[in-house]
Every structure is written in C-alpha cells, then in structure tokens.
CSV table of C-alpha atoms in Angstrom, one decimal:
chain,number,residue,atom,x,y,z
A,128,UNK,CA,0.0,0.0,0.0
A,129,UNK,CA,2.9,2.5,1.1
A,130,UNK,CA,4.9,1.7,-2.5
A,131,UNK,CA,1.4,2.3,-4.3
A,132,UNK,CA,1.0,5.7,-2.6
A,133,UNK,CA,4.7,6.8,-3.2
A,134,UNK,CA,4.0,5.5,-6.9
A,135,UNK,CA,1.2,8.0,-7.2
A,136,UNK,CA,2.9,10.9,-5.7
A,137,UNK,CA,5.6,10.5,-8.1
A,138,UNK,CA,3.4,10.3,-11.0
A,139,UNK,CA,2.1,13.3,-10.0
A,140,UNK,CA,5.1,15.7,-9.3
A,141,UNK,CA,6.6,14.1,-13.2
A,142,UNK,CA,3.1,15.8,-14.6
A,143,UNK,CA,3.0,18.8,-12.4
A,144,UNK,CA,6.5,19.3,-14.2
A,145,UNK,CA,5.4,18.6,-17.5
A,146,UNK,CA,3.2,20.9,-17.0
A,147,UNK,CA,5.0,23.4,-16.1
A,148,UNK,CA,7.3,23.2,-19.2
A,149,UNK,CA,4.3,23.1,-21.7
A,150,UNK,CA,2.9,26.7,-20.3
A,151,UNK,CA,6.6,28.0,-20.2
A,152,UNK,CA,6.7,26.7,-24.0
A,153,UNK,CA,3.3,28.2,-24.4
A,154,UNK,CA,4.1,31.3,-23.4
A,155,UNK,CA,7.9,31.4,-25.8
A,156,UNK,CA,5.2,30.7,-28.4
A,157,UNK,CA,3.1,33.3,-28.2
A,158,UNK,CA,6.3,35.8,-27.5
A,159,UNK,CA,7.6,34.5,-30.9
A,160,UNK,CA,4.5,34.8,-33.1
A,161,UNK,CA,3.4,38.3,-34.5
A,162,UNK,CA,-0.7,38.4,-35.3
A,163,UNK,CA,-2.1,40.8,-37.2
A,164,UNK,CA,-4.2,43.2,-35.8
A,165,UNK,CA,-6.7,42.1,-37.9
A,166,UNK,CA,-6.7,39.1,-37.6
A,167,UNK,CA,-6.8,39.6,-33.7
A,168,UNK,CA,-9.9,41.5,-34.3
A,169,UNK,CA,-11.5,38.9,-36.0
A,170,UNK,CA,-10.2,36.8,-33.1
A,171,UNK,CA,-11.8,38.6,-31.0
A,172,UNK,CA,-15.6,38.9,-32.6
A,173,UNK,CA,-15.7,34.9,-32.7
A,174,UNK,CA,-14.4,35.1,-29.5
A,175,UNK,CA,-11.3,32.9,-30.1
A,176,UNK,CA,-9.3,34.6,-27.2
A,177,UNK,CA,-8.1,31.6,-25.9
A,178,UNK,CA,-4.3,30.4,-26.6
A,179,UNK,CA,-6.2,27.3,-28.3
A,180,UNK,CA,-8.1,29.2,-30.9
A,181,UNK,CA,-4.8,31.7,-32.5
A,182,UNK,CA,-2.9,28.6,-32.8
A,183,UNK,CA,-5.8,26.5,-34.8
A,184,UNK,CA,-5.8,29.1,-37.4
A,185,UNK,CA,-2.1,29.7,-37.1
A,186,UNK,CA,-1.7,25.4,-38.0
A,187,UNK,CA,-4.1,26.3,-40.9
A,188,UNK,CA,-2.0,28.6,-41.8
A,189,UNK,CA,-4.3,31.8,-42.3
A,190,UNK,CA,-2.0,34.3,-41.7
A,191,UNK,CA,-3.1,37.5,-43.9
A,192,UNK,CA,-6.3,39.2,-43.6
A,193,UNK,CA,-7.5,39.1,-46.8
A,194,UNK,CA,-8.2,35.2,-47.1
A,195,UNK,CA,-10.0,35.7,-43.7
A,196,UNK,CA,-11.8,38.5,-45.3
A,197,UNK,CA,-13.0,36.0,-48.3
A,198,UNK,CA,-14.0,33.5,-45.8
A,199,UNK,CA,-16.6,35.9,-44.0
A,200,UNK,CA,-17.8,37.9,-46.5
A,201,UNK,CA,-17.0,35.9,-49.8
C-alpha cells in the first residue's frame, strides 16, 4: 500500500513538471509569433481569445487578412 502511494505521488510531481514546461513553451510561443491586428480583431468577434483558438488558425496557416476577409464575406 505504502509503495502504491509513493507511486502515485511520483506520477504526480513528473506531470505537475510537464506541466509546467508546456505553459513556459506556451508562453515562448506566443512571445515569438506576431498576429495581425486584424486578424486579432477577428479573433476577437468569434471570441477565439483563448491560446487554443490563435494557434488553430495559425496550423491552418491563415496568416493574412484578406483570405479571412473572403472567408466571412466571400
């Protein structure tokens, strides 16, 4: 029971640590990538504030503000 329980706590400090080091990464990320403003106010409208939504259209790779402007108003 005692080995199961130091198991556990060990377990959870190695995620508590990965953790850590993906936010850290997160944050490099977002300190290295430039968004338009544009495209931040789009952002902002469909309420993609979140780190999540920038870096979905950032792996589509919509980038400039006139493809964005085709998709809405196309």
């Amino acid at each position: 029971m005692g080995i199961q329980i130091l198991l556990l706590l060990k377990i959870n400090s190695q995620l508590r640590l990965l953790l850590k080091t993906r936010k850290k990464k997160e944050r490099q990320l977002d300190k290295e990538v430039y968004i338009q403003p544009s495209i931040m106010l789009i952002l902002k409208i469909f309420k993609f504030k979140s780190h999540k939504g920038r870096r979905i259209l950032l792996h589509n790779k919509i980038r400039n503000s006139e493809f964005i402007y085709l998709i809405l108003f196309g």
